[in-house]
CSV table of C-alpha atoms in Angstrom, one decimal:
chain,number,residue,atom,x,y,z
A,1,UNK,CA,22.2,15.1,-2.3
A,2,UNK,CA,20.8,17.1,-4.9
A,3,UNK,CA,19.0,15.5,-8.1
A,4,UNK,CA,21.5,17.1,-10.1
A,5,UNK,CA,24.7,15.8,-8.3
A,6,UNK,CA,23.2,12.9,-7.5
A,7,UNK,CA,22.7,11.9,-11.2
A,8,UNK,CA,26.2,13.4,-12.3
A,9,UNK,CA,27.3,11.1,-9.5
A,10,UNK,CA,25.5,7.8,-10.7
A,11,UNK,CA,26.6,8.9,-14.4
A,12,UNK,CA,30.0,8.9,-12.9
A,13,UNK,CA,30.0,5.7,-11.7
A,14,UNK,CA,28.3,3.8,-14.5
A,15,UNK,CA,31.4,2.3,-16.0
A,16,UNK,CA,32.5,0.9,-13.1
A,17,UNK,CA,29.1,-1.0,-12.2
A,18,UNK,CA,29.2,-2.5,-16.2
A,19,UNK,CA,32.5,-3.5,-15.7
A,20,UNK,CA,31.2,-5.0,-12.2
A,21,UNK,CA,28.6,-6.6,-14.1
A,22,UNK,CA,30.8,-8.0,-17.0
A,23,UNK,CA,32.7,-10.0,-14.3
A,24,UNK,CA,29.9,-11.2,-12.1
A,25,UNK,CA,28.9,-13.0,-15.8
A,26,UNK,CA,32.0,-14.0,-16.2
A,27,UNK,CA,32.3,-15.2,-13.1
A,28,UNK,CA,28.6,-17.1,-13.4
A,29,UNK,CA,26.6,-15.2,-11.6
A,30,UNK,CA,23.0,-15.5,-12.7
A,31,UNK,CA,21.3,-12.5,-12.0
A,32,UNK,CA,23.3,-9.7,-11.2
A,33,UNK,CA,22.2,-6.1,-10.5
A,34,UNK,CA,24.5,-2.9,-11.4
A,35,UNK,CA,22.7,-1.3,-7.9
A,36,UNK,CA,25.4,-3.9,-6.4
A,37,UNK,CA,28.6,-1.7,-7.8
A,38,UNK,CA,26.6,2.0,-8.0
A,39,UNK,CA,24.5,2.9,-4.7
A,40,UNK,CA,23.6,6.3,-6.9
A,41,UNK,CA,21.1,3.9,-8.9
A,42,UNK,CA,19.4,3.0,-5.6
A,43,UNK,CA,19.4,6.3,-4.6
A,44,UNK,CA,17.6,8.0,-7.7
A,45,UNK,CA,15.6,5.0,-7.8
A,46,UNK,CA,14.2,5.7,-4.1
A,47,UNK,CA,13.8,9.7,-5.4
A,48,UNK,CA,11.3,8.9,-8.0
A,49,UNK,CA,9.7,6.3,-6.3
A,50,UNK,CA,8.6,8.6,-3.5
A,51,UNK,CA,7.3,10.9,-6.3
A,52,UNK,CA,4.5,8.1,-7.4
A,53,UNK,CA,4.0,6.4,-4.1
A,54,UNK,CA,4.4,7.9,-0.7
A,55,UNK,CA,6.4,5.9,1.8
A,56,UNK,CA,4.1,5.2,4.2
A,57,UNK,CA,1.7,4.1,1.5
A,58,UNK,CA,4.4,1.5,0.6
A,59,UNK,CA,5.0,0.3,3.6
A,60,UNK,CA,1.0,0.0,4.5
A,61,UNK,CA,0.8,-2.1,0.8
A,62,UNK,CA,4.2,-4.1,2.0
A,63,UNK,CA,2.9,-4.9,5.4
A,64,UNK,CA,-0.8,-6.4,3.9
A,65,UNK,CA,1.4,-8.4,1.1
A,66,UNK,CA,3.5,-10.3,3.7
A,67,UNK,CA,0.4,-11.0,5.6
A,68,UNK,CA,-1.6,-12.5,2.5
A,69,UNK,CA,-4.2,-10.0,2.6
A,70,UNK,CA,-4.3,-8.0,-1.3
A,71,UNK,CA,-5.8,-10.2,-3.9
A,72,UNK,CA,-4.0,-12.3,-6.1
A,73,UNK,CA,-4.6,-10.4,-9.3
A,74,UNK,CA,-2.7,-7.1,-7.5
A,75,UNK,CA,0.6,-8.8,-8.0
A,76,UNK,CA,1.2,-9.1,-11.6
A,77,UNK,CA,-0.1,-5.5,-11.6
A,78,UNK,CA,2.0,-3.6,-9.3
A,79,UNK,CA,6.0,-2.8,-9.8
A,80,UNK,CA,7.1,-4.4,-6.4
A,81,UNK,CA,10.9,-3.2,-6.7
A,82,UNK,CA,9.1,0.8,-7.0
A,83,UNK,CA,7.1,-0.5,-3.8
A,84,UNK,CA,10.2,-1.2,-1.9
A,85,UNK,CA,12.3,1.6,-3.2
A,86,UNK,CA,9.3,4.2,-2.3
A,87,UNK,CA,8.9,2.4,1.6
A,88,UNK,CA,13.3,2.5,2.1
């Protein structure tokens, strides 16, 4: 999709994901995420993650965290849900 229809789209379907996320509270949920009831937000979320971090970047940085090999202090430091979004 194109940004621009892709963002009229996730605009579109706002609404419905706070109204999604109104009942998962009401329902007890703990921590619910309006990406579950609008897959535009994941989408435009993958778009300008690939802007700051290419995806094979991402998946090289992914690949060394499962293995235990970045240093500790990288963690509090980098935005892991960008880091996924950029290597999807």
């Amino acid at each position: 999709m194109r940004q621009k229809q892709l963002i009229d789209a996730y605009q579109s379907a706002a609404p419905i994901a706070s109204l999604g996320l109104a009942l998962c509270y009401l329902k007890g949920v703990k921590n619910p995420d309006s990406g579950w009831f609008n897959p535009y937000e994941q989408k435009l979320l993958q778009q300008s993650a690939r802007l700051s971090v290419s995806q094979a970047t991402a998946l090289v940085f992914l690949d060394l965290a499962q293995e235990g090999l970045l240093p500790t202090w990288v963690g509090p430091l980098v935005d892991l849900e960008l880091i996924r979004a950029a290597a999807g």
